[in-house]
Short mmCIF file of C-alpha atoms and ligand atoms in Angstrom, two decimals:
data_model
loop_
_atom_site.label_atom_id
_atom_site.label_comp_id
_atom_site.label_asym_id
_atom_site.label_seq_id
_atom_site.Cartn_x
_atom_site.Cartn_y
_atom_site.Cartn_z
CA UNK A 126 9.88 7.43 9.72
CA UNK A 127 6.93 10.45 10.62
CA UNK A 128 9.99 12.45 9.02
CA UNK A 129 9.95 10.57 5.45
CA UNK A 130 6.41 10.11 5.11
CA UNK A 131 5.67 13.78 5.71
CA UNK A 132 8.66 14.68 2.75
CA UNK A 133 6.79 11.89 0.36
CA UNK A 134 3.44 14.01 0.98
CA UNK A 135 4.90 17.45 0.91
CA UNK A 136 6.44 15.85 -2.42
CA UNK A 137 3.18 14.43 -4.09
CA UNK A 138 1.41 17.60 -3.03
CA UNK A 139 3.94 20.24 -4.47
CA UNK A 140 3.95 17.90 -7.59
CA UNK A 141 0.16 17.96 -8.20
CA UNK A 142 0.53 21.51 -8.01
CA UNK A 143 -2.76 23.91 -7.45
CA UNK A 144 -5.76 25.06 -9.01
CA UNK A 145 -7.59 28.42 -9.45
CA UNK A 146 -10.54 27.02 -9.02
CA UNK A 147 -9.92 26.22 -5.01
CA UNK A 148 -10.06 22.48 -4.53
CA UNK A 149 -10.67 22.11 -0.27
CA UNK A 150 -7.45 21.08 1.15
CA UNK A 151 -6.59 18.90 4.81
CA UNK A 152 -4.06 17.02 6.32
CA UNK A 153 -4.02 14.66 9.21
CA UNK A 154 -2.13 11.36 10.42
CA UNK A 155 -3.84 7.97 10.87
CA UNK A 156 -2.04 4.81 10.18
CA UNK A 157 0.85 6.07 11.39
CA UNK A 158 1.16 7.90 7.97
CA UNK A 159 0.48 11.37 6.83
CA UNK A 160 -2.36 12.22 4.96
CA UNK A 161 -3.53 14.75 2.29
CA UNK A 162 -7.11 15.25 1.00
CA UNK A 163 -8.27 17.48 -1.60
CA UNK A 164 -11.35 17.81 -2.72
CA UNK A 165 -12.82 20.03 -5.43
CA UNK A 166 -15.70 20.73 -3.99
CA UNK A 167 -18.19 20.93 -0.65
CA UNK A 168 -15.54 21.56 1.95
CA UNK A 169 -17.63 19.54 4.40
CA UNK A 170 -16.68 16.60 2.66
CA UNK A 171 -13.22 16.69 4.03
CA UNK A 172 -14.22 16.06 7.63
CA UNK A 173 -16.33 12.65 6.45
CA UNK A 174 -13.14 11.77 4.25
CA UNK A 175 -10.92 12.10 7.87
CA UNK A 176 -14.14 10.39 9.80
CA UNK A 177 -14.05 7.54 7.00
CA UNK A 178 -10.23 6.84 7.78
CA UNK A 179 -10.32 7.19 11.10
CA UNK A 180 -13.20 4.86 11.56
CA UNK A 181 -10.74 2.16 9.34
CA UNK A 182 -8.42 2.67 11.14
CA UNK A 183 -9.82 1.37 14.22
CA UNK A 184 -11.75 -1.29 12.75
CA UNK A 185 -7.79 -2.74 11.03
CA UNK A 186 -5.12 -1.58 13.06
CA UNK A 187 -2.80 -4.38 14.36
CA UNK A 188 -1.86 -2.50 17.93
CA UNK A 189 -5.13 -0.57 18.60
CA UNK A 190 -6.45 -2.76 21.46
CA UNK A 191 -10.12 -1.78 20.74
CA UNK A 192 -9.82 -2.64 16.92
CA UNK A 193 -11.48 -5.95 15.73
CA UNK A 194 -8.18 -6.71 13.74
CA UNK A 195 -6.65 -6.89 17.92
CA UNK A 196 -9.58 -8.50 18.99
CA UNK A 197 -9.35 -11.45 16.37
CA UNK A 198 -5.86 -11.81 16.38
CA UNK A 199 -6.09 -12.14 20.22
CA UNK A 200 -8.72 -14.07 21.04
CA UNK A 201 -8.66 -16.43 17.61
CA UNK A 202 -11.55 -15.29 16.62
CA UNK A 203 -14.19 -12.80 16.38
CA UNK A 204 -17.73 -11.53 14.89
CA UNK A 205 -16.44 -8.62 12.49
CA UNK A 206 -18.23 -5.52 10.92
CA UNK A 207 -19.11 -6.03 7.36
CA UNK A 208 -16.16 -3.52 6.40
CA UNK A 209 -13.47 -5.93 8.09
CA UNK A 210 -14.94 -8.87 6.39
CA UNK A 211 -15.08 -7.21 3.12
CA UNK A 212 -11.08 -6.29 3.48
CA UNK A 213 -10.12 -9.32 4.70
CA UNK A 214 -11.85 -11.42 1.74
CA UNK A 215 -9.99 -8.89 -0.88
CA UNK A 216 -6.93 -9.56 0.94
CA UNK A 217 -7.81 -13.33 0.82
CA UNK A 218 -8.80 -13.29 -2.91
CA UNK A 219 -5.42 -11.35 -3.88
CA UNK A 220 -3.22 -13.45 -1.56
CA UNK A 221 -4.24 -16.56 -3.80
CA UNK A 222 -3.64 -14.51 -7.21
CA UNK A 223 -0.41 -13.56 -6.07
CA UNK A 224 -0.07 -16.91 -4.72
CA UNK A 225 0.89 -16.49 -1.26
CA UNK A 226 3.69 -13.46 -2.46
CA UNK A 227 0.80 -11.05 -0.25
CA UNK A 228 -0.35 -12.85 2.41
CA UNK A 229 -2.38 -11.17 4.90
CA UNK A 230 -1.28 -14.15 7.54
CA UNK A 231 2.29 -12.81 7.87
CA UNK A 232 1.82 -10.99 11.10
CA UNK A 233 3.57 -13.58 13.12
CA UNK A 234 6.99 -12.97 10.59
CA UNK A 235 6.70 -8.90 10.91
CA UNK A 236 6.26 -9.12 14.53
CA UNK A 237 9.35 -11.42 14.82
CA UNK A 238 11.62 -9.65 13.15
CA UNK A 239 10.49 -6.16 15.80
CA UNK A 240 8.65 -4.48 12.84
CA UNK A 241 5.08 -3.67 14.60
CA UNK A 242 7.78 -2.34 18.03
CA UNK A 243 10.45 -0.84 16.54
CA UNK A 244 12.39 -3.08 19.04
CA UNK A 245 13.81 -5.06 16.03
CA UNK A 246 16.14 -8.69 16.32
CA UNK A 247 16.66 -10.86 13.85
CA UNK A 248 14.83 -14.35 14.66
CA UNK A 249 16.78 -17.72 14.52
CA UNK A 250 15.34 -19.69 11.22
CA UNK A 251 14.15 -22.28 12.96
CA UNK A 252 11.77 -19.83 14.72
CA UNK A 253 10.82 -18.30 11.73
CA UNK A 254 10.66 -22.13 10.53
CA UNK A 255 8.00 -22.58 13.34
CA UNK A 256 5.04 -19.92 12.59
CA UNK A 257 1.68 -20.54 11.10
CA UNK A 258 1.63 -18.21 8.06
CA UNK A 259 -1.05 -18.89 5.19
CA UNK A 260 -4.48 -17.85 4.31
CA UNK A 261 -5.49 -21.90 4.82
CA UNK A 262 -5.70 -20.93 8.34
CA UNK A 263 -8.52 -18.63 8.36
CA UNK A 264 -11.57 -19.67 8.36
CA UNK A 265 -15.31 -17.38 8.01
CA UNK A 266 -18.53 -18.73 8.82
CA UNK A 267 -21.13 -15.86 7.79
CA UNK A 268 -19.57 -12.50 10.09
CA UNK A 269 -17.48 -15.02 12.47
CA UNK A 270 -14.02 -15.44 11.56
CA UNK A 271 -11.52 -17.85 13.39
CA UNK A 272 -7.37 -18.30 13.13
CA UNK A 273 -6.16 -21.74 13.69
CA UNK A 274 -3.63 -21.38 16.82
CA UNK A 275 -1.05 -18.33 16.09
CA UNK A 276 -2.30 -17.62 13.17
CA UNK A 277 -2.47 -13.73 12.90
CA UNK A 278 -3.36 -10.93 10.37
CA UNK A 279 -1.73 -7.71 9.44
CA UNK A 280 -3.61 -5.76 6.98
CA UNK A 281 -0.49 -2.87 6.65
CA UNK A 282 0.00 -4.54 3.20
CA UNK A 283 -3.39 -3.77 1.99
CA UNK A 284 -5.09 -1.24 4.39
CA UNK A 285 -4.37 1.70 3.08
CA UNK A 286 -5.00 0.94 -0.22
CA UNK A 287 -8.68 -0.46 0.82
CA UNK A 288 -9.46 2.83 3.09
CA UNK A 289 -8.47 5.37 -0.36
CA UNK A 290 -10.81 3.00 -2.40
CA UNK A 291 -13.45 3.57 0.10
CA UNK A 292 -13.24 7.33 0.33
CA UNK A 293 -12.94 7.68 -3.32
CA UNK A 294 -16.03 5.46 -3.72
CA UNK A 295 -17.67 8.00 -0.78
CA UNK A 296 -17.18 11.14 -2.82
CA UNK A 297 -17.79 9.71 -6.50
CA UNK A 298 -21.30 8.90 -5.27
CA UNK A 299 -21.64 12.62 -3.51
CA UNK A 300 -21.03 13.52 -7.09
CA UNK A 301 -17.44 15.19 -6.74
CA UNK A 302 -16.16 16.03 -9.68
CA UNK A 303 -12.60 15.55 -8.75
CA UNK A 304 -10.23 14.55 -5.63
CA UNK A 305 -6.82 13.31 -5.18
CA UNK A 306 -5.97 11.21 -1.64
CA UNK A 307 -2.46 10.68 -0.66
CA UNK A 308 -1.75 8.37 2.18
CA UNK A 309 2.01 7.86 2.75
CA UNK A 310 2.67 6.21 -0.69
CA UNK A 311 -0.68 5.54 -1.62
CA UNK A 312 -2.44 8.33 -3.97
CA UNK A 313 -5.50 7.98 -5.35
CA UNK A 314 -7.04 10.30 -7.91
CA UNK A 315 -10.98 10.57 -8.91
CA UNK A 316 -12.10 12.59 -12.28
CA UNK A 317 -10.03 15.46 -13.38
CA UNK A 318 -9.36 18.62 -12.53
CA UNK A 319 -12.19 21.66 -13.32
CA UNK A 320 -9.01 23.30 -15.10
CA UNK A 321 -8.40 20.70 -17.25
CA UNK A 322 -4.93 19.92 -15.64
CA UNK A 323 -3.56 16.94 -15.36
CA UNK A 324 -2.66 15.20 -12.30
CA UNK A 325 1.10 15.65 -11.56
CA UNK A 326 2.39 12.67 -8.85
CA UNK A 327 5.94 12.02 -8.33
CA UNK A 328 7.47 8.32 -7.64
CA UNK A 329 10.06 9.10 -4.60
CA UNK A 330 13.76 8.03 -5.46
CA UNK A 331 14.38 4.69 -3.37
CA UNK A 332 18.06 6.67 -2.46
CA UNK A 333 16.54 10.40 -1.59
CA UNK A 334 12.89 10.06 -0.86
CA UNK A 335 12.18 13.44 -0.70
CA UNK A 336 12.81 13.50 -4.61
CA UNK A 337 10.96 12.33 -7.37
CA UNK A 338 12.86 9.43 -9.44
CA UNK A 339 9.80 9.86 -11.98
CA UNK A 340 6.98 11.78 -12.52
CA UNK A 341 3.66 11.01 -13.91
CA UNK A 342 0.87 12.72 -16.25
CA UNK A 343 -2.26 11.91 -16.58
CA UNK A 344 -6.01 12.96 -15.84
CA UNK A 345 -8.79 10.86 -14.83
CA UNK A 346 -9.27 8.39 -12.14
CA UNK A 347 -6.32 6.26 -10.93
CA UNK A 348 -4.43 4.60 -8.14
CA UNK A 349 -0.96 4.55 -7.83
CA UNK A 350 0.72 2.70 -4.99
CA UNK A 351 4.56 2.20 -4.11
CA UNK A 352 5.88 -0.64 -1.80
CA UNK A 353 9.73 -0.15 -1.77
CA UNK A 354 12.49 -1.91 0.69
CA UNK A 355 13.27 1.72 2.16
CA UNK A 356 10.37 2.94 3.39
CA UNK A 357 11.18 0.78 6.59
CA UNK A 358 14.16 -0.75 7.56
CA UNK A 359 17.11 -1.13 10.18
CA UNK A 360 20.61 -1.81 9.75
CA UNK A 361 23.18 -4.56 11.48
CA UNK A 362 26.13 -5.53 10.60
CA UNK A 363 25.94 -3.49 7.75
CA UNK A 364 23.37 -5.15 6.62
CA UNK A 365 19.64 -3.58 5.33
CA UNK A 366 16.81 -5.76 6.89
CA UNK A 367 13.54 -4.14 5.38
CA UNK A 368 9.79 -4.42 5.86
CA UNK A 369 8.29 -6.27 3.54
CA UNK A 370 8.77 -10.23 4.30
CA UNK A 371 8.35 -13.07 2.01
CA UNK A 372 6.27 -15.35 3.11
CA UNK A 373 7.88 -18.14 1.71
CA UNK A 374 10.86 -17.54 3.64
CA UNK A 375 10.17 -15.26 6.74
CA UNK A 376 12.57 -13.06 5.94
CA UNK A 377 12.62 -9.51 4.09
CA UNK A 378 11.78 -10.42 0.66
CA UNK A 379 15.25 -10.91 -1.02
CA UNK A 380 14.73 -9.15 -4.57
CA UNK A 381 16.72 -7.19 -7.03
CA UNK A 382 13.68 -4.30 -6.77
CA UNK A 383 14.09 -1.30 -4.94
CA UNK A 384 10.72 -0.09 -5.63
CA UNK A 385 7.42 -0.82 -7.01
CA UNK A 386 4.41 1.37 -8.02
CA UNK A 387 1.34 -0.25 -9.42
CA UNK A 388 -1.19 1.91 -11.42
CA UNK A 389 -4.57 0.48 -11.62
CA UNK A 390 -8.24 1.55 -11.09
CA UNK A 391 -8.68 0.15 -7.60
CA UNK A 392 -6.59 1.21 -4.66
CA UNK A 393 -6.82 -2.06 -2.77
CA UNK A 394 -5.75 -4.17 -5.73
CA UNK A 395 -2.95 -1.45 -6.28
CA UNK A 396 -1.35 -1.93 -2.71
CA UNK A 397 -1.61 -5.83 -2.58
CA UNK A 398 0.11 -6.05 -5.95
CA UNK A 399 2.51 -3.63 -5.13
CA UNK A 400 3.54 -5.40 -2.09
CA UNK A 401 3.16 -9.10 -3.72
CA UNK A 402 5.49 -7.75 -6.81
CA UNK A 403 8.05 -6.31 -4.70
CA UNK A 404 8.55 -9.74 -2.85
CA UNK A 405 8.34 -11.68 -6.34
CA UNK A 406 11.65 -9.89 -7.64
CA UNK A 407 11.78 -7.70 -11.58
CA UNK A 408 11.00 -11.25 -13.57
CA UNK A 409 8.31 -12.92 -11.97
CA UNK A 410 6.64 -9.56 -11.05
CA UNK A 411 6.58 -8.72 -15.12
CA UNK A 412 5.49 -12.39 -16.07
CA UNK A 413 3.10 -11.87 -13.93
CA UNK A 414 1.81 -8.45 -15.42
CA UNK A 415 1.97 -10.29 -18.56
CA UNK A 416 -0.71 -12.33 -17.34
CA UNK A 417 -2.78 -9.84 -15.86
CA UNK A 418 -4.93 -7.35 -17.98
CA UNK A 419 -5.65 -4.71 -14.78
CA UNK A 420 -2.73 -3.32 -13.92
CA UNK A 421 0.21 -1.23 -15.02
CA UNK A 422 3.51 -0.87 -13.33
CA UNK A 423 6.99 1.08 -13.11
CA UNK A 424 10.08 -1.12 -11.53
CA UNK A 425 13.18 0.73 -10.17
CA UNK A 426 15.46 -1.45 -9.62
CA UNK A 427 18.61 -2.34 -7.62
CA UNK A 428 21.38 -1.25 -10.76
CA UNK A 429 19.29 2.40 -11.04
CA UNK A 430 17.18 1.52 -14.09
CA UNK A 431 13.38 1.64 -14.36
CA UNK A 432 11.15 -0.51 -16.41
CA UNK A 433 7.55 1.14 -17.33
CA UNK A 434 5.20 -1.56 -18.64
CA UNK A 435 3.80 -0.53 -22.11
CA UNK A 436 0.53 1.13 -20.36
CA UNK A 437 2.46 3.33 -18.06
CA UNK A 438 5.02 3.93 -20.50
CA UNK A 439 3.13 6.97 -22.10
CA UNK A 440 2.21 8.53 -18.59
CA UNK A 441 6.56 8.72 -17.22
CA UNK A 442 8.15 12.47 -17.64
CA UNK A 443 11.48 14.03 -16.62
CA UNK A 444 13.47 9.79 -16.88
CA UNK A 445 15.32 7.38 -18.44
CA UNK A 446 12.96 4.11 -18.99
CA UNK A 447 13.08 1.19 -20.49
CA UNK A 448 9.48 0.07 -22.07
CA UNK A 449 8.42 -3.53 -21.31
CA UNK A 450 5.85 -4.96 -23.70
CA UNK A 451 3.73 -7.94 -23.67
P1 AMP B 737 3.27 -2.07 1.77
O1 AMP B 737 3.94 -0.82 2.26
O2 AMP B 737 1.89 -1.87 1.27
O3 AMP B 737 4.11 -2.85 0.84
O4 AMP B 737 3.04 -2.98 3.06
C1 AMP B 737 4.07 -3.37 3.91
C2 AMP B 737 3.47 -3.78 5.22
O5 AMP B 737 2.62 -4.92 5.02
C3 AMP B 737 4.53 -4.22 6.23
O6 AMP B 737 4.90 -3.16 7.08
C4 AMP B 737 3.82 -5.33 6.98
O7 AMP B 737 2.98 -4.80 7.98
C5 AMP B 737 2.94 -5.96 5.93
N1 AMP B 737 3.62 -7.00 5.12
C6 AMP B 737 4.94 -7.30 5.05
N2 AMP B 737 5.15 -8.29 4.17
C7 AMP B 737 3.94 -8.63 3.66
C8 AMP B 737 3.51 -9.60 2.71
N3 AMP B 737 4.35 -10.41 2.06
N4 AMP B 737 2.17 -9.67 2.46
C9 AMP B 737 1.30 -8.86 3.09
N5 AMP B 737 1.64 -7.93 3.99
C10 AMP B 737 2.95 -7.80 4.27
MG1 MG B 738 0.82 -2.75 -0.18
#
């Protein structure tokens, strides 16, 4: 898993290229992803970037025992920072616009099914049948949040996503002129390059992750998030169970997407959608762009083809696409 992620880095970073003008460069892990950060200019800023992760990730990590995202989903409930609450009522907010496809809730599901061990099993339905899985069940009171009994959160959908935001947020009001984050599949760009070079990411191939299936142009500020079936799985009885659940079923979302990569101006609505339209399947997902006016999005589905809505159309190099209009 390290393996991939570090190939979908190295990928984004060798497709974004590099300037003469010397943006500051580091890597690190956190989130049990590889990270890139590169900032065009004060090279201190790199360190507060890593400090502004790292500090996420102990405030939202599921199996860090001293994070308040363990401390809530352990004790039922839990006076959080003002960062936690403000996640967790984003992830609230786009749970009921993708009604209930991302659900913050679905902890109980993932953890059935071995995903947060590794040790994975495939539950009997009527276990699945039996868990508490909906944002109904959370309740806040100023700071104080409570879960009705086993209710839990995961925030992997949407945590990421949140923690770019942030640090883009962090360095647009130091005044940088230009950054690009990538964390796993998340990438988030701010302003453009001094060089006046575009931005250069690659969208891995669901089948060979360490290539790009499609590459994008563009300058300016964006995020661009990819939830896809392979990025974790395991196999039995020749049969791929994958990551990403729906909700509505407990099981890995059955859909005919192998990938999904939202481009939109905010990195945590960019990984909630992109999670909540890979579990809705290539129709509903695009009826559902239709009636949405934030987003764009590129589709690869299961028969090889990709579908560019008519925003991101313009942006796609180096593949065959179909356009989808409004
Ligand atoms: P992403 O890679 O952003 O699509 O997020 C996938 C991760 O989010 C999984 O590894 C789970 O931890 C969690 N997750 C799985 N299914 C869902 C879902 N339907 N809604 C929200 N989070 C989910
Ligand atoms: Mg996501």
């Amino acid at each position: 898993m390290k393996r991939f992620i570090l190939l979908l880095a190295v990928l984004a970073l060798l497709l974004t290229g590099c300037s003469s003008s010397g943006p500051a460069e580091g890597t690190l892990t956190a989130m049990d992803t590889y990270m890139s950060i590169r900032i065009w200019g004060e090279k201190r800023l790199l360190s507060e970037v890593s400090d502004m992760i790292y500090e996420m990730e102990g405030l939202f990590s599921v199996t860090d025992e001293g994070s308040e995202i363990y401390a809530l989903n352990q004790n039922g409930t839990a006076r959080v920072s003002p960062r936690t609450l403000d996640i967790l009522e984003k992830a609230m907010t786009l749970s009921e616009r993708t009604d209930g496809a991302f659900d913050p809730t679905v902890y109980p599901m993932v953890k059935a099914w071995g995903f947060t061990t590794g040790d994975y099993t495939i539950p009997e339905s009527e276990v699945l049948a039996a868990l508490s899985v909906g944002t109904e069940y959370i309740h806040t009171d100023g700071q104080i949040i409570s879960l009705e009994e086993g209710v839990q959160l995961d925030l992997g959908g949407i945590a990421k996503g949140y923690t770019a935001q942030a640090c883009i947020e962090m360095l647009d009001t130091c005044g940088i002129e230009a950054a690009i984050l990538t964390l796993g599949g998340n990438v988030q760009t701010l302003g453009s390059k001094p060089n006046g070079e575009e931005w250069r990411i690659g969208i891995a191939d669901p089948n060979a992750p360490s290539e790009a299936i499609v590459k994008l142009h563009f300058t300016g500020s964006m995020a661009l998030v990819t939830s896809g079936g392979y990025q974790r799985y395991f196999e039995e009885g020749g049969i791929r169970y994958h990551h990403i659940i729906d909700p509505a079923t407990g099981c890995p979302a059955e859909t005919d997407l192998l990938s999904v990569t939202i481009l939109t101006g905010d990195g945590t609505t960019a990984d909630a959608l992109s999670t909540a339209l890979y579990v809705m399947g290539s129709d509903a997902a695009l009826d559902f762009w239709r009636t949405s006016d934030d987003f764009e999005a590129v589709l690869i589905l299961e028969d090889g083809s990709i579908l560019a809505t008519e925003g991101a159309a313009p942006l796609l190099y180096d593949c065959e696409f179909t356009t989808v209009s409004r």
